[in-house]
């Protein structure tokens, strides 16, 4: 089992969720986060004063999937989250040792 974590632009959430649903992903976790990468933030003007916005709002999506589903999940996220502009985000994959469904006690892949 793996966790696929993606950092995406907030306005792409519905497209990513629809893409994941279309390949059979039944659940995901979304967290509002802030960060910066190569784009290094930007400047804005508020009441006539210019200031730097170093950390940009992003969404972190986490999906627990069977290992064999990882390539399809990555492709679905990458295709649906891409705008072609800097700051589109990143996808990370890491190993999930155990999963337990609290309600039923199902373990590992059955719990997903």
mmCIF file of N, CA and C in Angstrom:
data_model
loop_
_atom_site.group_PDB
_atom_site.id
_atom_site.type_symbol
_atom_site.label_atom_id
_atom_site.label_comp_id
_atom_site.label_asym_id
_atom_site.label_seq_id
_atom_site.Cartn_x
_atom_site.Cartn_y
_atom_site.Cartn_z
ATOM 1 N N UNK A 1 0.841 -1.175 0.000
ATOM 2 C CA UNK A 1 0.000 0.000 0.000
ATOM 3 C C UNK A 1 0.886 1.238 0.000
ATOM 4 N N UNK A 2 0.362 2.293 -0.588
ATOM 5 C CA UNK A 2 1.102 3.548 -0.692
ATOM 6 C C UNK A 2 0.181 4.711 -0.358
ATOM 7 N N UNK A 3 0.813 5.804 0.044
ATOM 8 C CA UNK A 3 0.103 7.078 0.163
ATOM 9 C C UNK A 3 0.627 7.951 -0.956
ATOM 10 N N UNK A 4 -0.267 8.486 -1.757
ATOM 11 C CA UNK A 4 0.102 9.447 -2.782
ATOM 12 C C UNK A 4 -0.306 10.812 -2.241
ATOM 13 N N UNK A 5 0.680 11.683 -2.093
ATOM 14 C CA UNK A 5 0.439 13.032 -1.591
ATOM 15 C C UNK A 5 0.738 14.010 -2.718
ATOM 16 N N UNK A 6 -0.180 14.920 -2.944
ATOM 17 C CA UNK A 6 0.010 15.916 -3.996
ATOM 18 C C UNK A 6 -0.242 17.303 -3.436
ATOM 19 N N UNK A 7 0.602 18.241 -3.827
ATOM 20 C CA UNK A 7 0.405 19.652 -3.512
ATOM 21 C C UNK A 7 -0.065 20.302 -4.808
ATOM 22 N N UNK A 8 -1.256 20.903 -4.769
ATOM 23 C CA UNK A 8 -1.837 21.463 -5.994
ATOM 24 C C UNK A 8 -2.365 22.876 -5.750
ATOM 25 N N UNK A 9 -2.690 23.551 -6.834
ATOM 26 C CA UNK A 9 -3.346 24.860 -6.741
ATOM 27 C C UNK A 9 -4.787 24.649 -6.286
ATOM 28 N N UNK A 10 -5.282 25.515 -5.399
ATOM 29 C CA UNK A 10 -6.621 25.306 -4.827
ATOM 30 C C UNK A 10 -7.756 25.191 -5.846
ATOM 31 N N UNK A 11 -7.702 25.953 -6.932
ATOM 32 C CA UNK A 11 -8.813 25.939 -7.881
ATOM 33 C C UNK A 11 -8.863 24.658 -8.723
ATOM 34 N N UNK A 12 -7.873 23.782 -8.584
ATOM 35 C CA UNK A 12 -7.848 22.527 -9.332
ATOM 36 C C UNK A 12 -8.445 21.357 -8.550
ATOM 37 N N UNK A 13 -8.905 21.596 -7.338
ATOM 38 C CA UNK A 13 -9.381 20.504 -6.482
ATOM 39 C C UNK A 13 -10.515 19.710 -7.117
ATOM 40 N N UNK A 14 -11.529 20.368 -7.637
ATOM 41 C CA UNK A 14 -12.671 19.640 -8.201
ATOM 42 C C UNK A 14 -12.256 18.766 -9.377
ATOM 43 N N UNK A 15 -11.363 19.274 -10.226
ATOM 44 C CA UNK A 15 -10.894 18.482 -11.362
ATOM 45 C C UNK A 15 -10.114 17.264 -10.897
ATOM 46 N N UNK A 16 -9.263 17.440 -9.892
ATOM 47 C CA UNK A 16 -8.478 16.318 -9.369
ATOM 48 C C UNK A 16 -9.403 15.296 -8.717
ATOM 49 N N UNK A 17 -10.351 15.753 -7.921
ATOM 50 C CA UNK A 17 -11.294 14.823 -7.273
ATOM 51 C C UNK A 17 -12.074 14.029 -8.316
ATOM 52 N N UNK A 18 -12.551 14.698 -9.370
ATOM 53 C CA UNK A 18 -13.293 14.004 -10.420
ATOM 54 C C UNK A 18 -12.418 12.983 -11.138
ATOM 55 N N UNK A 19 -11.164 13.345 -11.408
ATOM 56 C CA UNK A 19 -10.243 12.422 -12.085
ATOM 57 C C UNK A 19 -9.975 11.193 -11.220
ATOM 58 N N UNK A 20 -9.782 11.399 -9.923
ATOM 59 C CA UNK A 20 -9.543 10.273 -9.026
ATOM 60 C C UNK A 20 -10.790 9.394 -8.901
ATOM 61 N N UNK A 21 -11.948 10.011 -8.818
ATOM 62 C CA UNK A 21 -13.193 9.233 -8.742
ATOM 63 C C UNK A 21 -13.379 8.386 -9.991
ATOM 64 N N UNK A 22 -13.010 8.928 -11.147
ATOM 65 C CA UNK A 22 -13.204 8.205 -12.411
ATOM 66 C C UNK A 22 -12.326 6.957 -12.518
ATOM 67 N N UNK A 23 -11.233 6.884 -11.756
ATOM 68 C CA UNK A 23 -10.390 5.683 -11.781
ATOM 69 C C UNK A 23 -10.627 4.791 -10.564
ATOM 70 N N UNK A 24 -11.654 5.110 -9.773
ATOM 71 C CA UNK A 24 -12.045 4.229 -8.679
ATOM 72 C C UNK A 24 -11.494 4.560 -7.315
ATOM 73 N N UNK A 25 -10.866 5.726 -7.151
ATOM 74 C CA UNK A 25 -10.384 6.127 -5.830
ATOM 75 C C UNK A 25 -11.595 6.607 -5.030
ATOM 76 N N UNK A 26 -11.832 5.966 -3.894
ATOM 77 C CA UNK A 26 -13.075 6.226 -3.169
ATOM 78 C C UNK A 26 -12.960 7.268 -2.069
ATOM 79 N N UNK A 27 -11.763 7.655 -1.680
ATOM 80 C CA UNK A 27 -11.643 8.649 -0.621
ATOM 81 C C UNK A 27 -10.322 9.371 -0.684
ATOM 82 N N UNK A 28 -10.314 10.587 -0.177
ATOM 83 C CA UNK A 28 -9.084 11.369 -0.119
ATOM 84 C C UNK A 28 -9.194 12.366 1.011
ATOM 85 N N UNK A 29 -8.050 12.839 1.451
ATOM 86 C CA UNK A 29 -7.983 13.854 2.495
ATOM 87 C C UNK A 29 -7.394 15.117 1.884
ATOM 88 N N UNK A 30 -8.001 16.260 2.202
ATOM 89 C CA UNK A 30 -7.537 17.542 1.679
ATOM 90 C C UNK A 30 -7.211 18.453 2.851
ATOM 91 N N UNK A 31 -6.048 19.081 2.788
ATOM 92 C CA UNK A 31 -5.613 20.017 3.819
ATOM 93 C C UNK A 31 -5.186 21.316 3.149
ATOM 94 N N UNK A 32 -5.618 22.442 3.714
ATOM 95 C CA UNK A 32 -5.150 23.734 3.216
ATOM 96 C C UNK A 32 -3.759 23.982 3.788
ATOM 97 N N UNK A 33 -2.805 24.260 2.905
ATOM 98 C CA UNK A 33 -1.430 24.492 3.320
ATOM 99 C C UNK A 33 -0.897 25.744 2.630
ATOM 100 N N UNK A 34 0.257 26.207 3.081
ATOM 101 C CA UNK A 34 0.947 27.313 2.426
ATOM 102 C C UNK A 34 2.383 26.889 2.188
ATOM 103 N N UNK A 35 2.955 27.377 1.109
ATOM 104 C CA UNK A 35 4.336 27.028 0.838
ATOM 105 C C UNK A 35 4.871 27.785 -0.357
ATOM 106 N N UNK A 36 6.108 27.507 -0.683
ATOM 107 C CA UNK A 36 6.687 28.072 -1.891
ATOM 108 C C UNK A 36 7.735 27.123 -2.426
ATOM 109 N N UNK A 37 7.968 27.238 -3.702
ATOM 110 C CA UNK A 37 8.986 26.427 -4.365
ATOM 111 C C UNK A 37 9.794 27.344 -5.254
ATOM 112 N N UNK A 38 9.890 26.964 -6.496
ATOM 113 C CA UNK A 38 10.670 27.766 -7.432
ATOM 114 C C UNK A 38 10.083 29.137 -7.677
ATOM 115 N N UNK A 39 8.757 29.288 -7.511
ATOM 116 C CA UNK A 39 8.147 30.579 -7.799
ATOM 117 C C UNK A 39 8.461 31.635 -6.738
ATOM 118 N N UNK A 40 8.880 31.222 -5.549
ATOM 119 C CA UNK A 40 9.340 32.120 -4.482
ATOM 120 C C UNK A 40 8.315 33.186 -4.077
ATOM 121 N N UNK A 41 7.051 32.912 -4.230
ATOM 122 C CA UNK A 41 6.036 33.886 -3.835
ATOM 123 C C UNK A 41 5.863 34.968 -4.876
ATOM 124 N N UNK A 42 5.201 36.054 -4.482
ATOM 125 C CA UNK A 42 4.986 37.177 -5.386
ATOM 126 C C UNK A 42 4.734 38.433 -4.568
ATOM 127 N N UNK A 43 4.621 39.589 -5.243
ATOM 128 C CA UNK A 43 4.327 40.841 -4.547
ATOM 129 C C UNK A 43 2.894 41.258 -4.843
ATOM 130 N N UNK A 44 2.275 41.896 -3.870
ATOM 131 C CA UNK A 44 0.928 42.424 -4.020
ATOM 132 C C UNK A 44 0.895 43.847 -3.496
ATOM 133 N N UNK A 45 -0.124 44.588 -3.918
ATOM 134 C CA UNK A 45 -0.311 45.950 -3.438
ATOM 135 C C UNK A 45 -1.599 45.987 -2.626
ATOM 136 N N UNK A 46 -1.493 46.491 -1.388
ATOM 137 C CA UNK A 46 -2.654 46.622 -0.520
ATOM 138 C C UNK A 46 -2.670 48.040 0.040
ATOM 139 N N UNK A 47 -3.748 48.767 -0.266
ATOM 140 C CA UNK A 47 -3.892 50.163 0.172
ATOM 141 C C UNK A 47 -2.669 50.997 -0.186
ATOM 142 N N UNK A 48 -2.201 50.791 -1.404
ATOM 143 C CA UNK A 48 -1.103 51.594 -1.913
ATOM 144 C C UNK A 48 0.284 51.156 -1.488
ATOM 145 N N UNK A 49 0.376 50.137 -0.671
ATOM 146 C CA UNK A 49 1.678 49.666 -0.194
ATOM 147 C C UNK A 49 1.968 48.302 -0.793
ATOM 148 N N UNK A 50 3.149 48.152 -1.358
ATOM 149 C CA UNK A 50 3.547 46.879 -1.943
ATOM 150 C C UNK A 50 4.190 46.003 -0.871
ATOM 151 N N UNK A 51 3.818 44.736 -0.855
ATOM 152 C CA UNK A 51 4.427 43.810 0.094
ATOM 153 C C UNK A 51 4.598 42.445 -0.553
ATOM 154 N N UNK A 52 5.518 41.675 -0.009
ATOM 155 C CA UNK A 52 5.828 40.356 -0.559
ATOM 156 C C UNK A 52 4.978 39.287 0.111
ATOM 157 N N UNK A 53 4.438 38.398 -0.704
ATOM 158 C CA UNK A 53 3.726 37.224 -0.215
ATOM 159 C C UNK A 53 4.664 36.049 -0.442
ATOM 160 N N UNK A 54 5.305 35.595 0.625
ATOM 161 C CA UNK A 54 6.315 34.546 0.497
ATOM 162 C C UNK A 54 5.713 33.151 0.415
ATOM 163 N N UNK A 55 4.623 32.926 1.133
ATOM 164 C CA UNK A 55 4.010 31.611 1.154
ATOM 165 C C UNK A 55 2.669 31.683 0.443
ATOM 166 N N UNK A 56 2.507 30.853 -0.572
ATOM 167 C CA UNK A 56 1.291 30.863 -1.379
ATOM 168 C C UNK A 56 0.324 29.775 -0.918
ATOM 169 N N UNK A 57 -0.980 30.045 -0.995
ATOM 170 C CA UNK A 57 -1.954 29.027 -0.581
ATOM 171 C C UNK A 57 -1.966 27.862 -1.563
ATOM 172 N N UNK A 58 -1.943 26.653 -1.031
ATOM 173 C CA UNK A 58 -1.997 25.422 -1.820
ATOM 174 C C UNK A 58 -2.912 24.441 -1.098
ATOM 175 N N UNK A 59 -3.215 23.334 -1.752
ATOM 176 C CA UNK A 59 -3.938 22.244 -1.125
ATOM 177 C C UNK A 59 -3.066 21.006 -1.137
ATOM 178 N N UNK A 60 -3.086 20.278 -0.031
ATOM 179 C CA UNK A 60 -2.387 18.992 0.039
ATOM 180 C C UNK A 60 -3.451 17.902 0.002
ATOM 181 N N UNK A 61 -3.321 17.026 -0.981
ATOM 182 C CA UNK A 61 -4.248 15.909 -1.137
ATOM 183 C C UNK A 61 -3.493 14.637 -0.786
ATOM 184 N N UNK A 62 -4.100 13.796 0.039
ATOM 185 C CA UNK A 62 -3.499 12.520 0.398
ATOM 186 C C UNK A 62 -4.485 11.403 0.071
ATOM 187 N N UNK A 63 -3.985 10.389 -0.634
ATOM 188 C CA UNK A 63 -4.805 9.266 -1.062
ATOM 189 C C UNK A 63 -4.070 7.981 -0.716
ATOM 190 N N UNK A 64 -4.715 7.088 0.017
ATOM 191 C CA UNK A 64 -4.146 5.771 0.314
ATOM 192 C C UNK A 64 -4.676 4.790 -0.724
ATOM 193 N N UNK A 65 -3.754 4.108 -1.421
ATOM 194 C CA UNK A 65 -4.145 3.209 -2.503
ATOM 195 C C UNK A 65 -3.295 1.942 -2.470
ATOM 196 N N UNK A 66 -3.798 0.865 -3.084
ATOM 197 C CA UNK A 66 -2.949 -0.320 -3.251
ATOM 198 C C UNK A 66 -1.747 0.034 -4.134
ATOM 199 N N UNK A 67 -0.631 -0.601 -3.926
ATOM 200 C CA UNK A 67 0.601 -0.277 -4.653
ATOM 201 C C UNK A 67 0.432 -0.327 -6.161
ATOM 202 N N UNK A 68 -0.344 -1.289 -6.659
ATOM 203 C CA UNK A 68 -0.502 -1.412 -8.110
ATOM 204 C C UNK A 68 -1.305 -0.263 -8.729
ATOM 205 N N UNK A 69 -2.020 0.521 -7.928
ATOM 206 C CA UNK A 69 -2.811 1.643 -8.438
ATOM 207 C C UNK A 69 -2.020 2.943 -8.552
ATOM 208 N N UNK A 70 -0.825 2.974 -8.001
ATOM 209 C CA UNK A 70 -0.052 4.219 -7.920
ATOM 210 C C UNK A 70 0.173 4.889 -9.283
ATOM 211 N N UNK A 71 0.605 4.178 -10.321
ATOM 212 C CA UNK A 71 0.825 4.868 -11.605
ATOM 213 C C UNK A 71 -0.425 5.544 -12.158
ATOM 214 N N UNK A 72 -1.586 4.891 -12.036
ATOM 215 C CA UNK A 72 -2.843 5.497 -12.524
ATOM 216 C C UNK A 72 -3.219 6.710 -11.696
ATOM 217 N N UNK A 73 -3.009 6.646 -10.385
ATOM 218 C CA UNK A 73 -3.324 7.780 -9.505
ATOM 219 C C UNK A 73 -2.426 8.959 -9.834
ATOM 220 N N UNK A 74 -1.136 8.705 -10.016
ATOM 221 C CA UNK A 74 -0.212 9.790 -10.369
ATOM 222 C C UNK A 74 -0.616 10.423 -11.686
ATOM 223 N N UNK A 75 -0.929 9.604 -12.677
ATOM 224 C CA UNK A 75 -1.328 10.145 -13.982
ATOM 225 C C UNK A 75 -2.600 10.981 -13.878
ATOM 226 N N UNK A 76 -3.579 10.501 -13.100
ATOM 227 C CA UNK A 76 -4.842 11.239 -12.942
ATOM 228 C C UNK A 76 -4.610 12.586 -12.279
ATOM 229 N N UNK A 77 -3.791 12.614 -11.241
ATOM 230 C CA UNK A 77 -3.511 13.876 -10.551
ATOM 231 C C UNK A 77 -2.724 14.809 -11.458
ATOM 232 N N UNK A 78 -1.691 14.287 -12.087
ATOM 233 C CA UNK A 78 -0.835 15.133 -12.920
ATOM 234 C C UNK A 78 -1.625 15.742 -14.081
ATOM 235 N N UNK A 79 -2.437 14.943 -14.728
ATOM 236 C CA UNK A 79 -3.211 15.428 -15.870
ATOM 237 C C UNK A 79 -4.247 16.469 -15.451
ATOM 238 N N UNK A 80 -4.925 16.226 -14.347
ATOM 239 C CA UNK A 80 -6.010 17.124 -13.939
ATOM 240 C C UNK A 80 -5.533 18.368 -13.204
ATOM 241 N N UNK A 81 -4.364 18.332 -12.575
ATOM 242 C CA UNK A 81 -3.871 19.487 -11.813
ATOM 243 C C UNK A 81 -3.001 20.414 -12.648
ATOM 244 N N UNK A 82 -2.607 19.991 -13.820
ATOM 245 C CA UNK A 82 -1.653 20.750 -14.630
ATOM 246 C C UNK A 82 -2.303 21.969 -15.282
ATOM 247 N N UNK A 83 -1.642 23.120 -15.109
ATOM 248 C CA UNK A 83 -2.046 24.338 -15.830
ATOM 249 C C UNK A 83 -0.971 24.744 -16.829
ATOM 250 N N UNK A 84 0.229 24.196 -16.658
ATOM 251 C CA UNK A 84 1.346 24.570 -17.508
ATOM 252 C C UNK A 84 2.111 25.775 -16.996
ATOM 253 N N UNK A 85 1.686 26.305 -15.858
ATOM 254 C CA UNK A 85 2.330 27.471 -15.261
ATOM 255 C C UNK A 85 3.180 27.036 -14.067
ATOM 256 N N UNK A 86 4.123 27.873 -13.699
ATOM 257 C CA UNK A 86 4.941 27.593 -12.527
ATOM 258 C C UNK A 86 4.030 27.517 -11.299
ATOM 259 N N UNK A 87 4.341 26.609 -10.380
ATOM 260 C CA UNK A 87 3.539 26.468 -9.164
ATOM 261 C C UNK A 87 2.431 25.446 -9.264
ATOM 262 N N UNK A 88 2.450 24.605 -10.308
ATOM 263 C CA UNK A 88 1.410 23.581 -10.446
ATOM 264 C C UNK A 88 1.448 22.561 -9.322
ATOM 265 N N UNK A 89 2.603 22.369 -8.694
ATOM 266 C CA UNK A 89 2.670 21.494 -7.538
ATOM 267 C C UNK A 89 3.614 20.335 -7.707
ATOM 268 N N UNK A 90 3.510 19.389 -6.771
ATOM 269 C CA UNK A 90 4.364 18.209 -6.739
ATOM 270 C C UNK A 90 3.524 17.012 -6.295
ATOM 271 N N UNK A 91 4.019 15.821 -6.641
ATOM 272 C CA UNK A 91 3.397 14.578 -6.202
ATOM 273 C C UNK A 91 4.480 13.756 -5.512
ATOM 274 N N UNK A 92 4.156 13.233 -4.339
ATOM 275 C CA UNK A 92 5.074 12.396 -3.575
ATOM 276 C C UNK A 92 4.381 11.070 -3.286
ATOM 277 N N UNK A 93 5.146 9.983 -3.256
ATOM 278 C CA UNK A 93 4.595 8.668 -2.948
ATOM 279 C C UNK A 93 5.436 8.069 -1.829
ATOM 280 N N UNK A 94 4.761 7.579 -0.801
ATOM 281 C CA UNK A 94 5.489 6.913 0.269
ATOM 282 C C UNK A 94 4.732 5.680 0.746
ATOM 283 N N UNK A 95 5.441 4.802 1.398
ATOM 284 C CA UNK A 95 4.914 3.506 1.800
ATOM 285 C C UNK A 95 3.989 3.637 3.009
ATOM 286 N N UNK A 96 2.921 2.875 2.966
ATOM 287 C CA UNK A 96 1.954 2.807 4.061
ATOM 288 C C UNK A 96 2.033 1.398 4.644
ATOM 289 N N UNK A 97 2.452 1.292 5.889
ATOM 290 C CA UNK A 97 2.645 -0.021 6.511
ATOM 291 C C UNK A 97 1.337 -0.715 6.864
ATOM 292 N N UNK A 98 0.422 0.016 7.473
ATOM 293 C CA UNK A 98 -0.822 -0.588 7.942
ATOM 294 C C UNK A 98 -1.962 0.405 7.819
ATOM 295 N N UNK A 99 -3.127 -0.105 7.489
ATOM 296 C CA UNK A 99 -4.350 0.697 7.492
ATOM 297 C C UNK A 99 -5.423 -0.110 8.214
ATOM 298 N N UNK A 100 -6.214 0.560 9.048
ATOM 299 C CA UNK A 100 -7.291 -0.107 9.781
ATOM 300 C C UNK A 100 -8.542 0.755 9.681
ATOM 301 N N UNK A 101 -9.642 0.146 9.251
ATOM 302 C CA UNK A 101 -10.927 0.851 9.244
ATOM 303 C C UNK A 101 -11.479 0.767 10.669
ATOM 304 N N UNK A 102 -11.669 1.888 11.320
ATOM 305 C CA UNK A 102 -12.058 1.935 12.719
ATOM 306 C C UNK A 102 -13.408 1.259 12.944
ATOM 307 N N UNK A 103 -14.372 1.526 12.088
ATOM 308 C CA UNK A 103 -15.724 1.008 12.282
ATOM 309 C C UNK A 103 -15.792 -0.509 12.251
ATOM 310 N N UNK A 104 -15.084 -1.131 11.282
ATOM 311 C CA UNK A 104 -15.233 -2.575 11.082
ATOM 312 C C UNK A 104 -14.034 -3.403 11.521
ATOM 313 N N UNK A 105 -12.896 -2.758 11.693
ATOM 314 C CA UNK A 105 -11.691 -3.491 12.034
ATOM 315 C C UNK A 105 -10.978 -4.082 10.833
ATOM 316 N N UNK A 106 -11.473 -3.799 9.613
ATOM 317 C CA UNK A 106 -10.798 -4.291 8.405
ATOM 318 C C UNK A 106 -9.373 -3.744 8.378
ATOM 319 N N UNK A 107 -8.474 -4.547 7.831
ATOM 320 C CA UNK A 107 -7.055 -4.201 7.865
ATOM 321 C C UNK A 107 -6.484 -4.140 6.450
ATOM 322 N N UNK A 108 -5.522 -3.237 6.275
ATOM 323 C CA UNK A 108 -4.735 -3.077 5.051
ATOM 324 C C UNK A 108 -5.615 -2.789 3.830
ATOM 325 N N UNK A 109 -5.435 -3.509 2.724
ATOM 326 C CA UNK A 109 -6.117 -3.151 1.482
ATOM 327 C C UNK A 109 -7.635 -3.161 1.661
ATOM 328 N N UNK A 110 -8.164 -4.083 2.454
ATOM 329 C CA UNK A 110 -9.609 -4.123 2.696
ATOM 330 C C UNK A 110 -10.097 -2.858 3.395
ATOM 331 N N UNK A 111 -9.225 -2.210 4.156
ATOM 332 C CA UNK A 111 -9.596 -0.990 4.872
ATOM 333 C C UNK A 111 -9.617 0.240 3.974
ATOM 334 N N UNK A 112 -8.972 0.150 2.819
ATOM 335 C CA UNK A 112 -8.929 1.302 1.918
ATOM 336 C C UNK A 112 -10.261 1.469 1.247
#
